Amino acid sequence: MRVVLGVVVVIALLSAYLWWTAHRVQRVHTRAASAGRALDQHLLRRAAAAAVVAERTETVELYAAARLALDAVPGEREAAENDLTRQLASVPLTATDEATRTLVATSRRVVLARQVHTDTVRDALRARRRPVVRVFGLARSYPRPEYFDIVEPVLTDLNVVVAPRAPAAAVEAA
Amino acid sequence: MRIGIVSPYSFDVPGGVQNHIVDLAEALIGLGHEVSVLAPADEDADLPPYVVPAGRAVRFPYNGSVARISFGPVSSARVRRWLSRGEFDVLHVHEPFVLSLSILAVLSSRGPVVATFHTAMTRSRALAAAQGMLQVVMEKITARIAVSEPARKVQVEHLGGGAVEIPNGVAVAKFAHAEPLPGWPGKGGTLGFLGRFTESRKGFPILRTAFVTLARQRPELRLLVAGPGDRDDLYELFPADVRDRVEFLGLVSETDKARMLRSVDIYVAPNTGGESFGMILTEAMSAGTTVAASDLDAFRRVLDGGRAGAIFPNGDAPALTALLAELLDDPARRRELAAAASVAVKAFDWPSVASRVLEVYAAAIEATDGRVMDEEWSEPRPGT
């Protein structure tokens, strides 16, 4: 009788642990997928904002890079976004007009979205590597999340925080 | 947005983390958001209206000092009740690896969590014993903020997660409206220095050399020094004929610091290295005081490349002497620099810092439910 009771308790604990682990696995995968969608959206916004600025300032190379980033198919996306980041770095963005401010704001959001995405993907991949997850196939129903491998999309001179210019301009204009 | 902020430490003991939370909460409220702060405190404690007490704090020896925290089943129940009543869009915890309300809140949360790391400690000893628990906490945090480069480095190198660096804000208004000390700055010109004058990287000897030279040419020039240290050690550094024109305040409170900065014509920062941001410069700039600083990268950035304050070559006492002489003789130039400084310092004011934090909130929310948020509140609203 004791043995049976012991087995029941062990099974109950084991299933509770498995249920909890499965929940964690689900959460990190959902999060990685959401973060991926958000990053995609912010990249599109950045490319669109860059295209507007390129048209205003008649910068042909920037416009081309922005168009290529907007039209890129999966697989070419990373290279196109890197090209756009490079173009943005070489264009002086000192103007305080609405289009430039939008571009600066969207670029900052790309930096954040990329960072959150990288962290969530890392968590998901770490969860997939755990023995208990592999043995019980807890991650089988979720596609394997992948890093979006682009260079740090920070604009020179328009750093996220410590550059006085961009935020000061935003405050003045507001 | 509905924002829930958790303070690990009690507000009855002043501290950097607590000040940060109060300033951030007030800036967010100023930007039109709903904020609730959960902190260890007694029910009857005298607290700002947006703070919710989570029960008595107990003394807990931690990291070489004594912190007052709340932890345990009672606190845990209160955290869960606060979370379910608050219906927050985002939960913002501070120092989440300290055994405190923060960790309880992270573990009970269901939505997006943003965590701010203040100190550069690697991890709490209690948690080092439970690596699996650390991973559970890490996994629940959606986005991370570090208030300094060292704190960010710890994130990246030891915990394997990225973090956005957002430094502390400056309470510009507090400095701009402080009352100068009675009798200061006076007519003959006043220089100011704040910091440990015995510490070589603060560069006090450079200022001392410049002051002694200038004081002998200008009979009314005075020097106001504040910071930790011994009065006699300071006066020993000066020759007898100028000694009575040096005033030493010792260690000052935040309020007196603001008054001290308002009491001088030129704030001098002769630091020779080791500064990653230059908080004191932003405070002097807020006080409307002209700044003369060495050309460290951090100082250059804060001073907008020299437009918001005068810059001299690092370690060069004759250059500092010449620069100070020029500034003392030219009040119009001083006013011009101070005016540029009061514009540049807005970037470091709490509303600007809070807007950066809001962008991180948005990134965390987006990563939780995939909906991309509108930009509307990511910049300060008109009229605020």
Coordinates of C-alpha atoms in Angstrom, one line a residue:
Chain A
M1 CA 0.0 0.0 0.0
R2 CA 2.8 2.4 1.0
V3 CA 4.6 1.6 -2.3
V4 CA 1.5 2.4 -4.3
L5 CA 1.0 5.6 -2.5
G6 CA 4.6 6.6 -3.0
V7 CA 4.4 5.8 -6.7
V8 CA 1.3 7.9 -7.0
V9 CA 2.9 10.9 -5.2
V10 CA 6.0 10.6 -7.4
I11 CA 3.9 10.5 -10.5
A12 CA 1.9 13.5 -9.4
L13 CA 5.0 15.5 -8.6
L14 CA 6.6 14.5 -11.9
S15 CA 3.5 15.5 -13.9
A16 CA 3.2 18.8 -12.1
Y17 CA 6.8 19.5 -12.9
L18 CA 6.3 18.5 -16.5
W19 CA 3.2 20.7 -16.8
W20 CA 5.1 23.7 -15.3
T21 CA 8.0 23.1 -17.7
A22 CA 5.8 22.8 -20.7
H23 CA 4.1 26.1 -19.7
R24 CA 7.5 27.7 -19.5
V25 CA 8.5 26.3 -22.9
Q26 CA 5.3 27.6 -24.4
R27 CA 5.8 31.1 -22.9
V28 CA 9.3 31.6 -24.2
H29 CA 8.3 30.4 -27.6
T30 CA 5.3 32.7 -27.8
R31 CA 7.4 35.5 -26.6
A32 CA 10.1 34.9 -29.2
A33 CA 7.5 34.8 -31.9
S34 CA 5.9 38.0 -30.7
A35 CA 9.2 39.7 -30.4
G36 CA 10.1 38.6 -33.9
R37 CA 6.9 40.1 -35.3
A38 CA 7.5 43.4 -33.4
L39 CA 11.0 43.6 -34.7
D40 CA 9.8 43.0 -38.2
Q41 CA 7.2 45.9 -37.8
H42 CA 9.8 48.3 -36.5
L43 CA 12.3 47.5 -39.3
L44 CA 9.5 48.2 -41.8
R45 CA 8.7 51.5 -40.1
R46 CA 12.4 52.4 -40.0
A47 CA 12.8 51.7 -43.8
A48 CA 9.7 53.7 -44.5
A49 CA 10.9 56.7 -42.4
A50 CA 14.3 56.4 -44.1
A51 CA 12.6 56.5 -47.6
V52 CA 10.8 59.7 -46.6
V53 CA 13.9 61.4 -45.4
A54 CA 15.8 60.2 -48.5
E55 CA 13.2 61.8 -50.7
R56 CA 13.3 65.0 -48.8
T57 CA 17.1 65.3 -48.9
E58 CA 17.3 63.7 -52.4
T59 CA 19.8 61.1 -51.1
V60 CA 19.7 58.4 -53.9
E61 CA 21.7 55.8 -52.0
L62 CA 19.6 56.0 -48.9
Y63 CA 16.4 55.8 -50.9
A64 CA 17.7 52.7 -52.7
A65 CA 18.7 51.1 -49.5
A66 CA 15.4 51.9 -47.9
R67 CA 13.5 50.4 -50.9
L68 CA 15.6 47.3 -50.9
A69 CA 15.0 46.8 -47.1
L70 CA 11.2 47.2 -47.6
D71 CA 11.1 44.7 -50.5
A72 CA 13.6 42.2 -49.2
V73 CA 12.5 38.6 -49.1
P74 CA 13.3 36.4 -46.1
G75 CA 16.9 35.3 -46.5
E76 CA 18.0 38.6 -48.0
R77 CA 16.5 40.7 -45.2
E78 CA 19.5 40.8 -42.9
A79 CA 21.9 42.0 -45.6
A80 CA 19.4 44.6 -46.7
E81 CA 18.8 45.9 -43.2
N82 CA 22.5 46.1 -42.6
D83 CA 22.9 48.1 -45.8
L84 CA 20.3 50.5 -44.6
T85 CA 22.0 50.8 -41.2
R86 CA 25.3 51.6 -43.0
Q87 CA 23.6 54.2 -45.2
L88 CA 21.9 55.8 -42.3
A89 CA 25.3 56.0 -40.5
S90 CA 26.8 57.9 -43.4
V91 CA 24.0 60.4 -43.7
P92 CA 24.2 63.4 -41.3
L93 CA 20.8 63.5 -39.6
T94 CA 21.0 66.8 -37.8
A95 CA 17.8 68.3 -39.1
T96 CA 14.9 68.7 -36.6
D97 CA 12.1 68.3 -39.1
E98 CA 9.2 65.8 -38.5
A99 CA 10.6 63.2 -40.9
T100 CA 14.0 63.1 -39.4
R101 CA 12.6 62.9 -35.9
T102 CA 10.4 60.0 -36.9
L103 CA 13.4 58.3 -38.4
V104 CA 15.4 58.8 -35.2
A105 CA 12.6 57.5 -33.1
T106 CA 11.9 54.5 -35.2
S107 CA 15.7 53.7 -35.2
R108 CA 15.7 53.8 -31.4
R109 CA 12.7 51.4 -31.4
V110 CA 14.6 49.0 -33.8
V111 CA 17.5 48.9 -31.3
L112 CA 15.1 48.0 -28.5
A113 CA 13.1 45.5 -30.5
R114 CA 16.2 43.7 -31.7
Q115 CA 17.6 43.5 -28.2
V116 CA 14.4 42.1 -26.7
H117 CA 14.1 39.6 -29.7
T118 CA 17.7 38.4 -29.2
D119 CA 17.0 37.8 -25.5
T120 CA 13.8 36.0 -26.0
V121 CA 15.3 33.8 -28.7
R122 CA 18.2 33.0 -26.4
D123 CA 15.8 32.0 -23.6
A124 CA 13.8 29.8 -26.0
L125 CA 16.9 28.0 -27.4
R126 CA 18.1 27.5 -23.9
A127 CA 14.8 25.9 -22.9
R128 CA 14.9 23.6 -26.0
R129 CA 18.4 22.4 -24.9
R130 CA 17.2 21.2 -21.5
P131 CA 17.2 17.4 -21.2
V132 CA 13.7 17.2 -19.8
V133 CA 12.4 19.2 -22.7
R134 CA 14.2 17.1 -25.2
V135 CA 13.3 13.7 -23.7
F136 CA 9.6 14.5 -23.4
G137 CA 9.5 16.5 -26.7
L138 CA 7.9 19.5 -25.0
A139 CA 9.1 21.9 -27.7
R140 CA 8.1 19.7 -30.6
S141 CA 5.1 21.7 -31.6
Y142 CA 6.9 25.0 -31.8
P143 CA 9.1 26.1 -34.7
R144 CA 12.7 26.7 -33.6
P145 CA 13.2 30.4 -33.1
E146 CA 16.1 32.0 -34.9
Y147 CA 18.3 35.0 -34.2
F148 CA 17.8 37.9 -36.6
D149 CA 21.5 38.5 -37.3
I150 CA 22.0 42.2 -38.0
V151 CA 24.6 44.7 -36.9
E152 CA 23.7 46.9 -34.0
P153 CA 21.4 49.4 -35.7
V154 CA 22.5 52.5 -33.6
L155 CA 22.8 55.7 -35.5
T156 CA 26.0 57.5 -34.8
D157 CA 25.4 60.9 -33.2
L158 CA 21.8 59.8 -32.3
N159 CA 22.6 57.4 -29.6
V160 CA 19.8 55.9 -27.5
V161 CA 20.5 58.0 -24.5
V162 CA 23.7 59.9 -24.0
A163 CA 23.5 62.1 -27.1
P164 CA 22.1 65.5 -26.0
R165 CA 21.1 66.5 -29.5
A166 CA 18.3 64.3 -30.5
P167 CA 16.3 64.3 -27.3
A168 CA 16.8 68.0 -26.8
A169 CA 15.5 68.6 -30.3
A170 CA 12.5 66.4 -29.6
V171 CA 11.7 68.3 -26.4
E172 CA 12.0 71.7 -28.0
A173 CA 9.8 70.8 -30.9
A174 CA 7.1 69.3 -28.6
Chain B
M1 CA -0.4 53.4 -19.7
R2 CA -0.9 51.6 -16.4
I3 CA 2.5 51.1 -14.9
G4 CA 3.4 49.1 -11.7
I5 CA 6.8 49.8 -10.2
V6 CA 8.3 47.7 -7.4
S7 CA 10.9 49.0 -5.0
P8 CA 13.0 46.4 -3.3
Y9 CA 14.0 48.8 -0.5
S10 CA 12.0 50.7 2.0
F11 CA 11.6 54.5 1.5
D12 CA 12.4 55.3 5.2
V13 CA 16.1 54.9 4.4
P14 CA 17.2 57.2 1.7
G15 CA 19.2 55.6 -1.1
G16 CA 20.0 55.9 -4.8
V17 CA 17.5 53.2 -5.9
Q18 CA 14.6 54.8 -3.9
N19 CA 15.4 58.3 -5.2
H20 CA 15.5 56.9 -8.8
I21 CA 12.1 55.3 -8.3
V22 CA 10.4 58.4 -6.9
D23 CA 11.8 60.6 -9.6
L24 CA 10.9 58.2 -12.4
A25 CA 7.3 57.6 -11.0
E26 CA 6.7 61.4 -10.8
A27 CA 8.1 62.0 -14.3
L28 CA 5.8 59.2 -15.7
I29 CA 2.8 60.7 -13.9
G30 CA 3.8 64.1 -15.3
L31 CA 3.7 62.5 -18.8
G32 CA 0.2 61.4 -18.1
H33 CA 0.5 57.8 -17.1
E34 CA -1.0 55.9 -14.2
V35 CA 1.7 54.8 -11.8
S36 CA 1.5 52.6 -8.7
V37 CA 4.7 52.0 -6.7
L38 CA 4.8 49.0 -4.3
A39 CA 7.4 49.4 -1.6
P40 CA 8.2 47.9 1.8
A41 CA 6.6 50.2 4.4
D42 CA 4.2 50.2 7.3
E43 CA 0.5 50.9 6.6
D44 CA 0.6 54.1 8.5
A45 CA 3.9 55.4 7.0
D46 CA 4.0 58.8 5.5
L47 CA 4.2 58.1 1.8
P48 CA 3.5 59.8 -1.6
P49 CA 0.0 59.1 -2.8
Y50 CA 1.2 56.7 -5.6
V51 CA 3.0 54.4 -3.2
V52 CA 1.3 51.3 -1.9
P53 CA 2.8 49.9 1.3
A54 CA 3.7 46.2 1.2
G55 CA 4.1 45.7 4.9
R56 CA 6.9 46.2 7.4
A57 CA 10.4 46.0 6.2
V58 CA 12.9 43.8 8.0
R59 CA 16.6 44.5 8.4
F60 CA 18.6 42.2 6.2
P61 CA 22.3 42.2 6.0
Y62 CA 23.2 42.4 2.3
N63 CA 26.3 43.1 0.2
G64 CA 28.2 44.6 3.1
S65 CA 25.4 46.9 4.3
V66 CA 22.0 46.5 5.9
A67 CA 19.0 46.8 3.5
R68 CA 15.4 46.9 4.7
I69 CA 13.3 44.6 2.6
S70 CA 10.1 42.7 2.7
F71 CA 10.1 39.0 1.9
G72 CA 8.1 35.9 2.8
P73 CA 4.5 34.5 2.4
V74 CA 2.7 37.6 3.7
S75 CA 4.6 39.9 1.3
S76 CA 4.1 37.4 -1.5
A77 CA 0.3 37.5 -1.0
R78 CA 0.3 41.3 -0.9
V79 CA 2.4 41.4 -4.1
R80 CA -0.1 39.1 -5.9
R81 CA -3.1 41.2 -4.6
W82 CA -1.4 44.5 -5.8
L83 CA -0.7 42.9 -9.2
S84 CA -4.3 41.6 -9.7
R85 CA -5.9 44.9 -8.6
G86 CA -3.5 47.0 -10.6
E87 CA -4.1 45.4 -14.0
F88 CA -0.9 46.9 -15.2
D89 CA 0.2 47.1 -18.8
V90 CA 3.7 46.7 -17.7
L91 CA 5.5 45.7 -14.5
H92 CA 8.8 47.5 -13.8
V93 CA 11.0 46.0 -11.1
H94 CA 14.2 47.3 -9.7
E95 CA 17.2 45.1 -8.7
P96 CA 15.3 41.9 -9.5
F97 CA 18.0 39.6 -8.2
V98 CA 17.9 41.0 -4.7
L99 CA 15.9 38.8 -2.4
S100 CA 13.0 41.3 -2.1
L101 CA 9.5 42.3 -3.3
S102 CA 11.0 42.6 -6.8
I103 CA 11.7 38.9 -7.1
L104 CA 8.3 38.1 -5.7
A105 CA 6.6 40.4 -8.2
V106 CA 8.6 38.9 -11.1
L107 CA 7.6 35.4 -10.1
S108 CA 3.9 36.3 -9.7
S109 CA 3.7 38.3 -12.9
R110 CA 2.0 37.2 -16.1
G111 CA 2.5 40.1 -18.4
P112 CA 5.5 42.0 -19.7
V113 CA 8.2 42.7 -17.1
V114 CA 10.9 45.4 -17.4
A115 CA 13.8 45.2 -14.9
T116 CA 16.3 47.9 -14.0
F117 CA 19.7 47.0 -12.7
H118 CA 21.4 49.7 -10.6
T119 CA 24.5 48.1 -9.2
A120 CA 27.2 46.2 -10.9
M121 CA 26.9 43.2 -8.6
T122 CA 27.0 39.9 -10.4
R123 CA 24.3 38.1 -8.6
S124 CA 22.9 37.7 -5.1
R125 CA 24.6 35.0 -3.0
A126 CA 21.2 33.5 -2.2
L127 CA 20.5 33.0 -5.8
A128 CA 23.9 31.7 -6.8
A129 CA 22.9 28.7 -4.8
A130 CA 19.9 28.2 -7.0
Q131 CA 20.9 28.6 -10.6
G132 CA 17.6 27.1 -11.9
M133 CA 15.6 29.7 -9.9
L134 CA 17.8 32.5 -11.5
Q135 CA 16.9 31.2 -14.9
V136 CA 13.1 31.2 -14.0
V137 CA 13.4 34.9 -13.0
M138 CA 15.5 35.8 -16.1
E139 CA 13.0 34.1 -18.4
K140 CA 10.2 36.2 -17.0
I141 CA 12.0 39.5 -17.5
T142 CA 11.2 40.8 -21.0
A143 CA 13.4 43.8 -21.3
R144 CA 16.3 45.0 -19.2
I145 CA 17.7 48.5 -18.4
A146 CA 21.1 49.2 -16.8
V147 CA 21.7 52.6 -15.3
S148 CA 25.4 52.6 -16.0
E149 CA 27.9 51.0 -18.3
P150 CA 29.3 48.7 -15.5
A151 CA 25.8 47.6 -14.6
R152 CA 25.2 46.8 -18.3
K153 CA 28.5 44.9 -18.6
V154 CA 27.4 42.6 -15.8
Q155 CA 24.2 41.9 -17.7
V156 CA 26.0 41.0 -20.9
E157 CA 29.0 39.2 -19.6
H158 CA 27.7 37.3 -16.5
L159 CA 24.0 36.9 -17.1
G160 CA 24.0 36.5 -20.8
G161 CA 21.2 39.0 -21.5
G162 CA 21.3 42.4 -23.2
A163 CA 20.4 45.6 -21.5
V164 CA 19.7 49.1 -22.6
E165 CA 21.7 51.8 -20.9
I166 CA 19.6 54.6 -19.5
P167 CA 21.3 56.7 -16.9
N168 CA 19.6 58.4 -14.0
G169 CA 17.8 61.6 -14.8
V170 CA 18.6 64.9 -13.2
A171 CA 15.9 66.8 -11.3
V172 CA 16.6 70.0 -13.3
A173 CA 13.9 72.1 -11.5
K174 CA 15.3 71.2 -8.1
F175 CA 18.7 72.7 -9.0
A176 CA 17.4 75.6 -11.1
H177 CA 15.4 77.0 -8.2
A178 CA 17.7 76.4 -5.3
E179 CA 18.5 79.3 -3.0
P180 CA 22.2 80.3 -3.0
L181 CA 24.0 80.2 0.3
P182 CA 23.8 83.5 2.2
G183 CA 26.6 85.8 1.0
W184 CA 27.4 83.8 -2.1
P185 CA 28.5 84.0 -4.9
G186 CA 29.5 87.6 -4.1
K187 CA 31.0 90.2 -6.5
G188 CA 34.6 89.1 -6.8
G189 CA 34.0 85.8 -8.6
T190 CA 33.6 82.4 -7.1
L191 CA 34.8 79.0 -8.2
G192 CA 33.3 75.7 -7.0
F193 CA 34.4 72.1 -6.7
L194 CA 32.4 69.1 -5.4
G195 CA 34.0 65.8 -4.7
R196 CA 36.6 64.0 -2.7
F197 CA 39.5 66.4 -3.0
T198 CA 42.0 63.8 -1.9
E199 CA 41.2 61.4 -4.7
S200 CA 43.7 61.9 -7.5
R201 CA 41.3 61.2 -10.4
K202 CA 39.0 64.1 -9.3
G203 CA 41.9 66.4 -10.3
F204 CA 41.7 68.8 -7.3
P205 CA 45.4 69.7 -7.4
I206 CA 44.9 71.1 -10.9
L207 CA 42.2 73.4 -9.7
R208 CA 44.3 74.3 -6.6
T209 CA 47.2 75.4 -8.8
A210 CA 44.9 77.5 -11.0
F211 CA 43.1 79.0 -7.9
V212 CA 46.4 80.0 -6.1
T213 CA 47.7 81.8 -9.3
L214 CA 44.4 83.6 -9.9
A215 CA 43.7 84.4 -6.2
R216 CA 47.0 86.4 -6.1
Q217 CA 45.9 88.5 -9.1
R218 CA 42.3 88.9 -8.0
P219 CA 41.9 90.0 -4.3
E220 CA 38.2 89.0 -4.1
L221 CA 38.2 85.6 -5.8
R222 CA 36.9 82.8 -3.6
L223 CA 36.7 79.0 -3.8
L224 CA 33.9 76.9 -2.5
V225 CA 34.6 73.2 -1.9
A226 CA 32.2 70.5 -0.9
G227 CA 32.6 66.8 -0.4
P228 CA 34.0 64.2 2.0
G229 CA 37.4 64.9 3.6
D230 CA 39.1 66.6 6.5
R231 CA 39.1 70.4 6.7
D232 CA 42.7 70.7 7.9
D233 CA 43.9 68.5 5.1
L234 CA 42.2 70.8 2.6
Y235 CA 43.6 74.0 4.1
E236 CA 47.1 72.5 4.2
L237 CA 47.1 72.4 0.4
F238 CA 46.8 76.2 0.2
P239 CA 49.5 78.8 1.0
A240 CA 48.6 81.0 4.0
D241 CA 47.9 84.2 2.0
V242 CA 44.9 82.7 0.1
R243 CA 43.7 80.2 2.7
D244 CA 41.0 82.5 4.1
R245 CA 39.4 82.7 0.7
V246 CA 38.7 79.0 0.6
E247 CA 35.5 77.8 2.1
F248 CA 34.9 74.1 3.0
L249 CA 31.4 72.8 3.4
G250 CA 32.3 69.1 4.0
L251 CA 29.8 66.5 3.0
V252 CA 26.6 68.1 1.8
S253 CA 23.0 66.9 1.6
E254 CA 21.2 66.9 -1.8
T255 CA 19.5 70.2 -0.9
D256 CA 22.7 71.8 0.1
K257 CA 24.4 70.5 -3.0
A258 CA 21.9 72.3 -5.1
R259 CA 22.4 75.5 -3.1
M260 CA 26.2 75.1 -3.3
L261 CA 26.0 74.8 -7.1
R262 CA 23.9 78.0 -7.2
S263 CA 26.4 79.8 -5.1
V264 CA 29.3 79.8 -7.5
D265 CA 30.0 81.6 -10.8
I266 CA 32.0 78.8 -12.3
Y267 CA 31.8 75.1 -11.5
V268 CA 35.2 73.4 -12.2
A269 CA 35.5 69.7 -13.0
P270 CA 39.2 69.0 -13.3
N271 CA 38.7 65.2 -13.3
T272 CA 41.6 63.3 -14.9
G273 CA 39.7 60.1 -15.7
G274 CA 37.3 57.4 -14.5
E275 CA 34.1 59.3 -15.2
S276 CA 31.6 57.4 -17.3
F277 CA 28.8 60.0 -17.3
G278 CA 29.3 63.2 -15.4
M279 CA 26.2 63.5 -13.3
I280 CA 27.7 66.5 -11.3
L281 CA 28.1 68.4 -14.6
T282 CA 24.4 68.0 -15.5
E283 CA 23.5 69.2 -11.9
A284 CA 25.7 72.3 -12.3
M285 CA 24.2 72.9 -15.7
S286 CA 20.7 72.6 -14.2
A287 CA 21.7 75.2 -11.5
G288 CA 22.5 77.6 -14.3
T289 CA 26.1 77.7 -13.3
T290 CA 28.9 78.0 -16.0
V291 CA 30.9 74.8 -16.2
A292 CA 34.6 74.5 -16.9
A293 CA 35.6 70.8 -17.3
S294 CA 38.5 68.7 -18.5
D295 CA 38.1 67.2 -22.0
L296 CA 37.1 63.7 -20.9
D297 CA 34.9 61.9 -23.5
A298 CA 32.0 61.7 -21.0
F299 CA 32.3 65.4 -20.2
R300 CA 32.5 66.4 -23.9
R301 CA 29.3 64.5 -24.5
V302 CA 27.4 66.1 -21.6
L303 CA 28.7 69.6 -22.6
D304 CA 27.6 69.2 -26.2
G305 CA 31.2 69.2 -27.5
G306 CA 32.0 72.5 -25.6
R307 CA 28.9 74.5 -26.6
A308 CA 27.3 74.1 -23.2
G309 CA 30.4 74.5 -21.1
A310 CA 34.1 75.4 -21.4
I311 CA 36.6 72.6 -21.9
F312 CA 40.3 72.6 -21.2
P313 CA 43.0 69.9 -21.9
N314 CA 43.0 67.2 -19.3
G315 CA 45.6 67.7 -16.5
D316 CA 46.8 71.1 -17.9
A317 CA 46.8 73.5 -15.0
P318 CA 48.1 76.6 -16.9
A319 CA 45.4 76.0 -19.5
L320 CA 42.7 75.9 -16.8
T321 CA 44.2 79.1 -15.2
A322 CA 43.9 80.9 -18.5
L323 CA 40.4 79.6 -19.2
L324 CA 39.1 80.6 -15.7
A325 CA 40.7 84.1 -16.1
E326 CA 39.0 84.5 -19.4
L327 CA 35.6 83.3 -18.0
L328 CA 35.9 85.5 -14.9
D329 CA 36.5 88.6 -17.0
D330 CA 33.7 87.9 -19.4
P331 CA 30.2 87.6 -17.8
A332 CA 28.5 87.7 -21.2
R333 CA 30.4 84.5 -22.3
R334 CA 29.5 82.9 -19.0
R335 CA 25.8 83.7 -19.5
E336 CA 26.0 82.4 -23.1
L337 CA 27.5 79.0 -21.9
A338 CA 24.9 78.8 -19.1
A339 CA 22.1 79.4 -21.5
A340 CA 23.3 76.7 -23.9
A341 CA 23.7 74.4 -20.9
S342 CA 20.1 74.9 -19.7
V343 CA 19.0 73.8 -23.2
A344 CA 21.4 70.8 -23.4
V345 CA 20.6 69.6 -19.9
K346 CA 16.9 69.0 -20.9
A347 CA 18.1 65.7 -22.5
F348 CA 19.1 64.5 -19.0
D349 CA 16.0 65.8 -17.3
W350 CA 13.6 63.1 -15.8
P351 CA 10.9 63.6 -18.4
S352 CA 13.4 62.8 -21.2
V353 CA 14.7 59.9 -19.3
A354 CA 11.1 58.7 -18.6
S355 CA 10.4 58.8 -22.3
R356 CA 13.3 56.5 -23.0
V357 CA 12.0 54.2 -20.3
L358 CA 8.5 54.3 -21.9
E359 CA 10.1 53.1 -25.2
V360 CA 11.5 50.1 -23.3
Y361 CA 8.0 49.4 -21.8
A362 CA 6.6 49.4 -25.3
A363 CA 9.3 47.0 -26.5
A364 CA 8.5 44.7 -23.6
I365 CA 4.7 44.8 -24.2
E366 CA 5.2 44.2 -27.9
A367 CA 7.3 41.1 -27.2
T368 CA 4.6 39.7 -25.0
D369 CA 1.5 40.0 -27.2
G370 CA 3.0 40.9 -30.6
R371 CA 0.9 44.1 -31.1
V372 CA 3.1 47.0 -32.1
M373 CA 2.4 50.2 -30.1
D374 CA 1.8 53.6 -31.4
E375 CA 4.5 56.2 -31.2
E376 CA 2.2 58.8 -29.8
W377 CA 3.5 58.7 -26.2
S378 CA 7.1 57.8 -26.9
E379 CA 8.0 61.5 -26.9
P380 CA 7.1 64.1 -24.3
R381 CA 3.6 65.4 -24.9
P382 CA 3.1 68.9 -26.0
G383 CA 2.8 71.2 -23.0
T384 CA 4.6 69.0 -20.6

